[in-house]
XYZ file of C-alpha atoms in Angstrom:
558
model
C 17.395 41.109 2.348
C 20.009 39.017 4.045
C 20.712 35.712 3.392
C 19.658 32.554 5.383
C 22.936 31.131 7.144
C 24.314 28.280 6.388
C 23.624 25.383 8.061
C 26.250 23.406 9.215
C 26.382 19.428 8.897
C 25.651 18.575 12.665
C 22.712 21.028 12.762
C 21.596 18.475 9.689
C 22.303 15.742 11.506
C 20.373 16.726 14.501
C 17.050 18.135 12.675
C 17.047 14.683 10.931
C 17.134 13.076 13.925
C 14.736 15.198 15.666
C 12.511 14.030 12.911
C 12.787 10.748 13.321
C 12.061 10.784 16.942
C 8.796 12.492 15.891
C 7.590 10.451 13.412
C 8.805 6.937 15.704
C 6.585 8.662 18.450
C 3.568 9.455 16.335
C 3.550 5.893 14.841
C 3.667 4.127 18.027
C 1.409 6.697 19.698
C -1.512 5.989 16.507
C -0.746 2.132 16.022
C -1.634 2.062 20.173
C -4.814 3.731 19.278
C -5.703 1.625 16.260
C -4.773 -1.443 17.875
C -7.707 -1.144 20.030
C -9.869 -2.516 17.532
C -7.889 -5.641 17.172
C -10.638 -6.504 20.161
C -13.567 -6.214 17.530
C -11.938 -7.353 14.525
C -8.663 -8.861 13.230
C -5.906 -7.353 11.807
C -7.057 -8.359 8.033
C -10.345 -6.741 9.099
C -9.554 -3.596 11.128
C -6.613 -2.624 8.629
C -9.956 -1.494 6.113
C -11.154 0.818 8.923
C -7.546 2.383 9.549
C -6.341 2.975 6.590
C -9.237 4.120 5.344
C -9.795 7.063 7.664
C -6.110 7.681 7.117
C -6.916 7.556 3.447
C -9.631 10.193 4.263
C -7.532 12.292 6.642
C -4.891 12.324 4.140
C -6.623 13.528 0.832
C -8.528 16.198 3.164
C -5.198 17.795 4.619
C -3.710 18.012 0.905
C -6.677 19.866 -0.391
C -6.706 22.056 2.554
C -3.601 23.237 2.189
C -4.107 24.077 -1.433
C -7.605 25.745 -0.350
C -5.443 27.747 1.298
C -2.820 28.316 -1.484
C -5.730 29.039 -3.803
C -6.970 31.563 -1.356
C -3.736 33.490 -1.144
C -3.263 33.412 -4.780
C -6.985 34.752 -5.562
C -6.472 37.431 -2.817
C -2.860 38.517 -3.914
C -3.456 41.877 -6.225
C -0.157 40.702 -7.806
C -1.200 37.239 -9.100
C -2.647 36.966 -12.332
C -5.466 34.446 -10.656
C -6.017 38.057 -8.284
C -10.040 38.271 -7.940
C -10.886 41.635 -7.756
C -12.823 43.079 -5.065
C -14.159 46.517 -6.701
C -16.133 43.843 -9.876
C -18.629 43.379 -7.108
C -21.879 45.250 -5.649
C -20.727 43.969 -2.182
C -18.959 42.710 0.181
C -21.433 39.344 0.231
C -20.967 38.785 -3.268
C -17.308 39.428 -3.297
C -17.005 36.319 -0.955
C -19.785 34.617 -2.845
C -17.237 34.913 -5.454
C -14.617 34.126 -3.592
C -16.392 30.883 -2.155
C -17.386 29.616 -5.659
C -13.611 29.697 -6.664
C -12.285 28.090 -3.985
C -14.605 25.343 -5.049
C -13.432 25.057 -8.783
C -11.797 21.430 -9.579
C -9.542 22.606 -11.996
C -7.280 24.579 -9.701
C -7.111 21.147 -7.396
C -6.565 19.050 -10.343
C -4.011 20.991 -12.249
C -1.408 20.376 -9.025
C -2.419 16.499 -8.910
C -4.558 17.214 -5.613
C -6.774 14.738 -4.788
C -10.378 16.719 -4.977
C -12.323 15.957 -2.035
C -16.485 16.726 -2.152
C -17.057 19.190 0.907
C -19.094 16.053 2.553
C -16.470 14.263 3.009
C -13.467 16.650 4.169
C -12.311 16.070 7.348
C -13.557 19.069 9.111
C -17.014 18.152 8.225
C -16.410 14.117 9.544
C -14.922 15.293 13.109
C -17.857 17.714 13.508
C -21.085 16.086 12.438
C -19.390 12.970 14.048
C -20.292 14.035 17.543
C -24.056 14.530 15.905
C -27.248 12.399 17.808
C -28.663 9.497 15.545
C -31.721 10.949 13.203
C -30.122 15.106 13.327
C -30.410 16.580 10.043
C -26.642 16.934 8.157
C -25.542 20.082 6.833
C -25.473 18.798 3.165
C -28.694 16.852 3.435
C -30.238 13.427 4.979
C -29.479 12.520 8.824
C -27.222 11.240 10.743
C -27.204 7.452 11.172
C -24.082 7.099 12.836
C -20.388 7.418 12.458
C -19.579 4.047 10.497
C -22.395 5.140 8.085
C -20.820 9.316 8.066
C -17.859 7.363 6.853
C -19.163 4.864 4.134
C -21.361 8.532 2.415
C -18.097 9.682 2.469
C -16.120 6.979 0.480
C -19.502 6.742 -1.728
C -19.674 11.093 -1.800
C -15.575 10.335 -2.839
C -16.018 7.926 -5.658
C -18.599 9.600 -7.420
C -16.727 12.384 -8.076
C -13.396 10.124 -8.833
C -14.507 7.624 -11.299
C -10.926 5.447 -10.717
C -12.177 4.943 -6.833
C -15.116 3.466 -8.214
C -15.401 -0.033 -5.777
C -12.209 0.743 -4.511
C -13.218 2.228 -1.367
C -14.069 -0.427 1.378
C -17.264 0.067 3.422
C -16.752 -0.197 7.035
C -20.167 -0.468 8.360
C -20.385 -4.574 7.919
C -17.687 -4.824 10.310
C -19.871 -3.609 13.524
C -17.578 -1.793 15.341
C -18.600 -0.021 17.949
C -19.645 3.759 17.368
C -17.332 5.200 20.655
C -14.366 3.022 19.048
C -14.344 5.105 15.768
C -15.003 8.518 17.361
C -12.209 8.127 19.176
C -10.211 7.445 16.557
C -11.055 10.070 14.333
C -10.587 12.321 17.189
C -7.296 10.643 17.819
C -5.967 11.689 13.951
C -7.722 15.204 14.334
C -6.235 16.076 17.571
C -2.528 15.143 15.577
C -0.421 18.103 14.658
C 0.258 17.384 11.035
C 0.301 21.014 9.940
C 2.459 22.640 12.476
C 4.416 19.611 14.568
C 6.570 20.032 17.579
C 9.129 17.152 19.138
C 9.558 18.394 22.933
C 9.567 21.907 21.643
C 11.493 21.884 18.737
C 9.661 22.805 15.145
C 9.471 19.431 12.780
C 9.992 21.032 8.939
C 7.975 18.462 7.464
C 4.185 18.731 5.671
C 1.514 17.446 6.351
C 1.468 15.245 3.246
C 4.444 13.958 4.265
C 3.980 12.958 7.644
C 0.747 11.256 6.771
C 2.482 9.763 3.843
C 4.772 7.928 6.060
C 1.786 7.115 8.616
C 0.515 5.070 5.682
C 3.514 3.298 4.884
C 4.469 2.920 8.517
C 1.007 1.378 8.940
C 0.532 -1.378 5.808
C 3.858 -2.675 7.025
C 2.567 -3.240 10.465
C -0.438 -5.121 9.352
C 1.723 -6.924 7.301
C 3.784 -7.805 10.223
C 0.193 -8.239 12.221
C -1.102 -10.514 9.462
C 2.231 -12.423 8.901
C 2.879 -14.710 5.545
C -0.428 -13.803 3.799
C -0.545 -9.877 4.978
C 3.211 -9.228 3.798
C 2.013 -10.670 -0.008
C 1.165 -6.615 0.027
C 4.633 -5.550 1.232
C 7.751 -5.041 0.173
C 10.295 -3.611 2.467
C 11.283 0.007 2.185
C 14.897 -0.682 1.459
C 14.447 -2.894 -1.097
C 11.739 -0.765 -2.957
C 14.750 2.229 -2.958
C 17.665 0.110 -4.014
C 15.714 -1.002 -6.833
C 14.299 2.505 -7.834
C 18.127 4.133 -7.220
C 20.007 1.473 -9.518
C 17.133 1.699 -12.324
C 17.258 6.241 -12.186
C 12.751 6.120 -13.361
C 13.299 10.327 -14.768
C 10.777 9.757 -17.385
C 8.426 7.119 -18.990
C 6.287 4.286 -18.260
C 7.054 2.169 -15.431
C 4.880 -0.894 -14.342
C 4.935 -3.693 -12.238
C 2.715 -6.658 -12.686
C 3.141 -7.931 -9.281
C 2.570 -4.346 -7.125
C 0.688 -4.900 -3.970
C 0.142 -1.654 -2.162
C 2.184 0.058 -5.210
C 5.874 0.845 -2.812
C 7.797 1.014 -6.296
C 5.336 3.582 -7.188
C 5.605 5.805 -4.670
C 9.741 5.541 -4.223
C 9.623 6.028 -8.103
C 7.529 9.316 -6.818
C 10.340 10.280 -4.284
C 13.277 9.838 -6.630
C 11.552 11.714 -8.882
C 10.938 14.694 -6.597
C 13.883 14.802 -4.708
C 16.214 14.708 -8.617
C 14.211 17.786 -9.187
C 12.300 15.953 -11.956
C 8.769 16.185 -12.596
C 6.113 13.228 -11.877
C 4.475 13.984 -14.753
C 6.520 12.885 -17.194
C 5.778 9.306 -16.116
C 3.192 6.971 -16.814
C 2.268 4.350 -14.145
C 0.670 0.853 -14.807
C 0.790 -1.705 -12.462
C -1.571 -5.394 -11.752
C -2.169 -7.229 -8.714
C -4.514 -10.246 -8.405
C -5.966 -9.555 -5.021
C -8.777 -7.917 -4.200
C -8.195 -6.021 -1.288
C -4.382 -4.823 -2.435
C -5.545 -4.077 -5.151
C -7.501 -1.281 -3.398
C -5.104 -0.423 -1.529
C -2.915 -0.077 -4.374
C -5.313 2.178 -5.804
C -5.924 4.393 -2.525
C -2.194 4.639 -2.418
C -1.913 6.557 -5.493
C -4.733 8.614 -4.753
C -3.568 9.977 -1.375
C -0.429 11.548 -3.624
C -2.231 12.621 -6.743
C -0.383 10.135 -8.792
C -1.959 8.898 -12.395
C -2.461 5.231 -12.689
C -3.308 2.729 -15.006
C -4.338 -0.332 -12.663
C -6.449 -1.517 -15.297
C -10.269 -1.698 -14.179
C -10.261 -4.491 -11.786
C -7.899 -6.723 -10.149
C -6.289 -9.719 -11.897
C -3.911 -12.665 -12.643
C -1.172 -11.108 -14.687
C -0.800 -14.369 -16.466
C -4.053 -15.520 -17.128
C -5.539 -11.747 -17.538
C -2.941 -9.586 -18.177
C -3.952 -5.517 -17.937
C -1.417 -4.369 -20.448
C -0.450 -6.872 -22.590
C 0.210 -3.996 -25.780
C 2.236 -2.000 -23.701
C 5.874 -1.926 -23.875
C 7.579 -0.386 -20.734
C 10.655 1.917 -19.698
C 10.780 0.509 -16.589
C 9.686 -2.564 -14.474
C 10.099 -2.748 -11.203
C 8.683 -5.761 -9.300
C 8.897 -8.099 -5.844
C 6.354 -10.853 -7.243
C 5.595 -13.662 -4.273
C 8.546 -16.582 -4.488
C 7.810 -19.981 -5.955
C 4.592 -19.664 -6.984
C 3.394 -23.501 -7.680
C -0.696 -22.849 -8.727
C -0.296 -20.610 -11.417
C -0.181 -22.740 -14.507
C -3.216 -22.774 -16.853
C -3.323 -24.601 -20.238
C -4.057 -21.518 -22.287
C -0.489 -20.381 -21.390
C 1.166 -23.354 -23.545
C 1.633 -20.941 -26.678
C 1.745 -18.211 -24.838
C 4.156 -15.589 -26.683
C 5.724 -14.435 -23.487
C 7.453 -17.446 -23.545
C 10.464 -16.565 -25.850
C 12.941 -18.023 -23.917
C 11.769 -20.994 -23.069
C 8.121 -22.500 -21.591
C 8.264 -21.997 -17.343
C 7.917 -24.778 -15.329
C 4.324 -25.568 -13.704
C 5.046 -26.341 -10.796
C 7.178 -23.089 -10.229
C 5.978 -19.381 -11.766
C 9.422 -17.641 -11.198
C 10.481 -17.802 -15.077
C 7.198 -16.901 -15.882
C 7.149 -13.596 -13.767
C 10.491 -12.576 -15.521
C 9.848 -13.630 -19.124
C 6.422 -11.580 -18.510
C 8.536 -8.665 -17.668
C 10.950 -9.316 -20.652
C 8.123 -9.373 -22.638
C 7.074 -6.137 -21.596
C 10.286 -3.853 -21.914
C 10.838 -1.364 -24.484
C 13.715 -1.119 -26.511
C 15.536 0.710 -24.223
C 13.815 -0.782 -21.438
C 15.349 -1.683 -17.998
C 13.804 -3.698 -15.045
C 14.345 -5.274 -11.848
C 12.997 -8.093 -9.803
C 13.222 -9.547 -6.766
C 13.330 -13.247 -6.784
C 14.251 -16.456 -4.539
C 18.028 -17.360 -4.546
C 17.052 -20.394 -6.368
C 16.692 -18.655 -9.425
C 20.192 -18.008 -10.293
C 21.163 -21.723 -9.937
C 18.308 -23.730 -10.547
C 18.524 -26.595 -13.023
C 15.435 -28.151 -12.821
C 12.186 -28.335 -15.047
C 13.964 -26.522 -17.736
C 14.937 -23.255 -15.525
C 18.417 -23.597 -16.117
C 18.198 -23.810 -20.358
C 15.715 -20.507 -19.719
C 18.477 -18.543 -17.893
C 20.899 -19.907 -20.080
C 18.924 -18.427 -23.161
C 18.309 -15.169 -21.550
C 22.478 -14.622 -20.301
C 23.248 -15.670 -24.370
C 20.702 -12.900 -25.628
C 23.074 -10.691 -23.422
C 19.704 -9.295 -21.667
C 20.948 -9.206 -18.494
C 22.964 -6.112 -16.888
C 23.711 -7.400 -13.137
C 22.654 -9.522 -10.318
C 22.322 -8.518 -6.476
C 22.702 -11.426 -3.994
C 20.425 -10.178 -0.597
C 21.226 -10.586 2.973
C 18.580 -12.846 4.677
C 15.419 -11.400 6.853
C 14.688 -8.817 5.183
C 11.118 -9.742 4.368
C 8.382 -9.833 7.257
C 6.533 -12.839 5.126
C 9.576 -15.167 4.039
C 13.030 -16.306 5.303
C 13.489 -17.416 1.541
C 16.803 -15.791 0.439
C 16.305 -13.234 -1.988
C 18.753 -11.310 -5.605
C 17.823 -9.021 -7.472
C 18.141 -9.820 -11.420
C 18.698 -6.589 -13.422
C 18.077 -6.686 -16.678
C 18.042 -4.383 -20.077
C 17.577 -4.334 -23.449
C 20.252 -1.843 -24.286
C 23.505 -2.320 -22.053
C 25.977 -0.135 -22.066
C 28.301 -3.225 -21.628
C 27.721 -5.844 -23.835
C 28.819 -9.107 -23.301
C 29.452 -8.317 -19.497
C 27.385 -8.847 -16.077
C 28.286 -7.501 -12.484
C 27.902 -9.550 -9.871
C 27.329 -7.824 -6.858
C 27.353 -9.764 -3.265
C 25.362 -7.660 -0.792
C 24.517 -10.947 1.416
C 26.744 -9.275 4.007
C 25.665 -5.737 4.155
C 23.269 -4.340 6.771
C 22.162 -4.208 9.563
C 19.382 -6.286 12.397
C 16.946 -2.939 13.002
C 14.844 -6.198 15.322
C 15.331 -9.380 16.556
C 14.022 -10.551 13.774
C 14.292 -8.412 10.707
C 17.583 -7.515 9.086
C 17.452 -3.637 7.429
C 19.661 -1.358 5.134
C 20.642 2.111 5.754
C 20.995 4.569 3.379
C 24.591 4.394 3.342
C 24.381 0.634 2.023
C 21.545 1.738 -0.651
C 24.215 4.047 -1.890
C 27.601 1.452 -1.789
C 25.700 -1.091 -3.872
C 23.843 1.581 -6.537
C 26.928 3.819 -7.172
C 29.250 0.637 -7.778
C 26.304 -0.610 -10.456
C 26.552 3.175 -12.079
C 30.041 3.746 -11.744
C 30.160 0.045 -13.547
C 27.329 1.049 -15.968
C 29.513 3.982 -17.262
C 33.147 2.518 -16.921
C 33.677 5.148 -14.523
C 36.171 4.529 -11.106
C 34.608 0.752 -10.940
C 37.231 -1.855 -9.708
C 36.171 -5.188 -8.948
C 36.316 -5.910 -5.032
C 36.880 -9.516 -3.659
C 33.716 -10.746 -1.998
C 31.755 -7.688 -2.762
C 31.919 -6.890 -6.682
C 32.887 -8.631 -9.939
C 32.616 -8.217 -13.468
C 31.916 -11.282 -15.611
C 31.980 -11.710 -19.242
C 29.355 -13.855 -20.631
C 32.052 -16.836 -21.622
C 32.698 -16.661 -17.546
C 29.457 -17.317 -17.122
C 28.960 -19.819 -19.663
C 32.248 -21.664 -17.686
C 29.939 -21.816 -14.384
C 27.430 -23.239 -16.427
C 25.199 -19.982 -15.958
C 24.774 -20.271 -12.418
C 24.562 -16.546 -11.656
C 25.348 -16.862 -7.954
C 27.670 -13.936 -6.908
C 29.095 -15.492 -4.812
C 30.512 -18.309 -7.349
C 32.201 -15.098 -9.015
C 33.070 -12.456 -6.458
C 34.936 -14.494 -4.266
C 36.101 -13.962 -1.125
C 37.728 -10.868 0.825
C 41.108 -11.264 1.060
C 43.305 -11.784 3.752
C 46.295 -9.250 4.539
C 49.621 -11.415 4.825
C 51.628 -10.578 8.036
C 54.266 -12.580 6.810
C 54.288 -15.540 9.456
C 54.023 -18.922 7.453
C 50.867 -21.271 8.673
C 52.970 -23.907 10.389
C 54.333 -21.009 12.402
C 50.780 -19.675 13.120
C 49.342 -23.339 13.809
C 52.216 -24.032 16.674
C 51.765 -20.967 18.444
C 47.449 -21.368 18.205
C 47.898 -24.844 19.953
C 50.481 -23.673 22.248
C 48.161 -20.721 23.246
C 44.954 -23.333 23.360
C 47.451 -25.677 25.823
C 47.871 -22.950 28.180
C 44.105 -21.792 28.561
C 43.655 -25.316 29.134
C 45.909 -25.582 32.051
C 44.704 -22.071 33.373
C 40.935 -23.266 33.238
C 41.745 -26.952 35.348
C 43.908 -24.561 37.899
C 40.587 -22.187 38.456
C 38.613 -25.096 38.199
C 40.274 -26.965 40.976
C 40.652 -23.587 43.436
C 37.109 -23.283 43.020
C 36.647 -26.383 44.156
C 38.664 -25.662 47.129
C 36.359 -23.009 47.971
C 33.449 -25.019 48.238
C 34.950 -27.401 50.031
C 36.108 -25.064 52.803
C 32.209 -24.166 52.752
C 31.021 -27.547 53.374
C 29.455 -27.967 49.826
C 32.208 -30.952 48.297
């Protein structure tokens, strides 16, 4: 057998790109279709209809493609799961046989596939949905039109998954019009998500994954669609893989109180996958007060056969916290900025206050003494927060950060560049924190206010290149290993620094700025040739200025 050549860099380079191309194509080419509903409905409303026939689309092309594994396997005379042919009287009850396996849970469940009831596979939606109001269906009852095929779906889908239960939103309240959603299920059937092509050229990605980053692609349009209140669901891609590469989530439980559509849990997912680890040997618990992303938090994790722990309804993780026994490995969390309405009185002796009680009129030292509260011994977390937080001194904020930099919880802070968030020009760090630091008594400061680039007009981006500068300088600081502190970028602090600044955690109070290579010429020099240089563009700009005037003159316009 030979071996596959090697690939060289470039031909990397291109089939990545190719990719892209594909998948920018395919999002604009769907969010054009879905967008015609924004006619009927608004994006808050019409988001329930898309996402959940992507939802649907989704779960059916995973278990089809294990169907087909399955088949294979059963059908290979080499594979211990071989199904024989010569046990049976006949060739009917051979695929009787056959049939019946195909259709046993466990072998869907054991590979975290999402089972899907044969009612509600895709296959069986496109088809029936061309079907004339009152003709009988092939699994019983009769058709009573497509918004109706979908909602027996969802309720055919959380019967047999009891953690779906409610989750699910019903589409046929809405009254869209019947033609509107055939066309868009044909739209997603006609899709190539099994075998794609970009102008000829073979895309190597599955099907989960392209509908994977449909999904993704899509809750941060409505977001964008929605504006403040949709992007509460949101957080930005970058962000959500910064976090998840500085905190390294191999194995454990990780939770975030605050999770919206669950991002951290799905990079947490990725990371996991593409370190060769196994998704199994973490736990996932999350909370999120509102109703609908709560759902969609839910759905999210369903779509990639991912365990959860949501709790069994959605909730205020300060008034009803979900997990309040469990201690966590990992915390990950973007909780909304400033909060002012979240006080409540049975929060006064609240034991989640160790540090210090928050402020009422401001929830961002709740949200991180929740998460404190929360970590295990050897328990590491990450939040996003307003700027504010590392300098505050009001309403007892500053003695609270104070108390946790003295109790040497925290490992480093992350200033952020500005617009990165669809819903906020609030500037934005990241506090890192953990209960057992390899360097005591120390904090890096890392300012990343400068780094990235504007992917819009209006929205600032990372590349993967700048996910990488700032989370190998935290590791190769984390193990003492070829870090050096870099004016204006990087700094590490001990805590009796800190306690100089008055625990302001600002990096840029402790980074500094880049410096400036000396070309030897003293200022006074440089000054006296600047002016002498600004003198002369002077007199060149009244000389033009004059000969154009000239010009008009000799034109008859003086």
């Amino acid at each position: 057998m030979q071996k596959p050549e090697a690939r060289s860099h470039q031909d990397c380079v291109n089939e990545t790109q190719t990719q892209q191309a594909f998948l920018n194509d395919l999002d604009e080419k769907l969010w054009s279709a879905a967008d015609r509903l924004r006619q009927q409905l608004d994006a808050a409303n019409y988001k329930h209809i898309v996402l959940g026939l992507i939802f649907l689309k989704y779960i059916s092309d995973s278990f089809t493609a294990q169907q087909e594994k399955i088949r294979a396997e059963l059908t290979d005379s080499e594979n211990p799961l071989y199904l024989d042919r010569t046990f049976y009287d006949s060739e009917e009850d051979y695929q009787e046989a056959l049939s019946a396996e195909l259709e046993n849970r466990d072998y869907y469940i054991a590979d975290n596939i999402f089972w899907v009831p044969p009612s509600a596979r895709w296959q069986a939606l496109q088809a029936v949905a061309l079907f004339n109001t009152g003709t009988e269906l092939p699994w019983g009852g009769k058709f009573a039109g497509v918004a109706r095929l979908i909602d027996d779906a969802f309720e055919t889908i959380e019967k047999d998954n009891a953690k779906l239960k409610g989750v699910l939103q019903r589409i046929s309240g809405y009254g869209v019009n019947e033609d509107t959603l055939r066309g868009l299920i044909n739209l997603f059937s006609d899709t190539n998500f099994t075998q794609p092509t970009y102008n000829g050229t073979p895309i190597h990605l599955g099907a989960k994954d392209i509908l994977g980053h449909v999904y993704e692609y899509f809750l941060g349009r409505f977001a964008q669609a929605e504006g403040k209140r949709g992007g509460q669901y949101f957080t930005p891609k970058s962000i959500v893989s910064l976090i998840v590469e500085m905190l390294e989530p191999y194995s454990g439980r990780v939770y975030d109180p605050a999770m919206g559509s669950g991002g951290f849990f799905v990079q947490t997912e990725r990371f996991i996958t593409a370190h060769q680890g196994n998704i199994n040997q973490v736990s996932i618990y999350g909370q999120e007060f509102n109703p609908t992303t709560w759902k969609l938090a839910a759905m999210n994790m369903a779509i990639r056969g991912i365990a959860y722990d949501f709790g069994k309804h959605n909730a205020d993780s300060f008034a009803q916290p979900q997990h309040l026994d469990k201690k966590m490995d990992f915390i990950m969390a973007n909780p909304p900025f400033n909060v002012s309405d979240w006080w409540s009185e049975s929060l006064a002796d609240d034991p989640r206050w160790a540090y210090g009680i928050p402020p009422r009129g401001n929830a961002n030292f709740a949200w991180l003494q929740h998460m404190i509260y929360h970590l295990s011994p050897k328990g590491r977390m990450a939040m996003v927060l307003a700027n504010g937080s590392m300098s505050s001194q009001t309403n007892n904020e500053g003695e609270i950060r104070k108390a946790i930099v003295q109790a040497d919880l925290i490992e480093a802070m992350v200033a952020l560049p500005g617009q990165l968030f669809t819903n906020t020009q609030i500037p934005a760090c990241i506090w890192l924190l953990n209960r057992n630091k390899a360097r005591k008594g120390e904090v890096l400061f890392i300012d990343a206010s400068q780094i990235g680039y504007m992917k819009d007009r209006v929205l600032r981006d990372f590349t993967l290149e700048d996910i990488a500068k700032i989370a190998n300088t935290f590791h190769a600081w984390q193990k003492s290993q070829g870090y050096e502190d870099q004016p204006a970028f990087c700094k590490s602090a001990s805590l009796a620094e800190i306690e100089a600044n008055d625990f302001v955690l600002t990096p840029g109070r402790y980074v500094g700025t880049a410096e400036i290579e000396d070309d030897g010429i003293p200022f006074a020099e440089k000054m006296q040739n600047l002016t002498a240089l600004l003198n002369e563009q002077f007199k060149q700009s009244a000389e033009l200025e004059a000969e154009i005037k000239k010009n008009l003159g000799g034109l008859g316009y003086e």
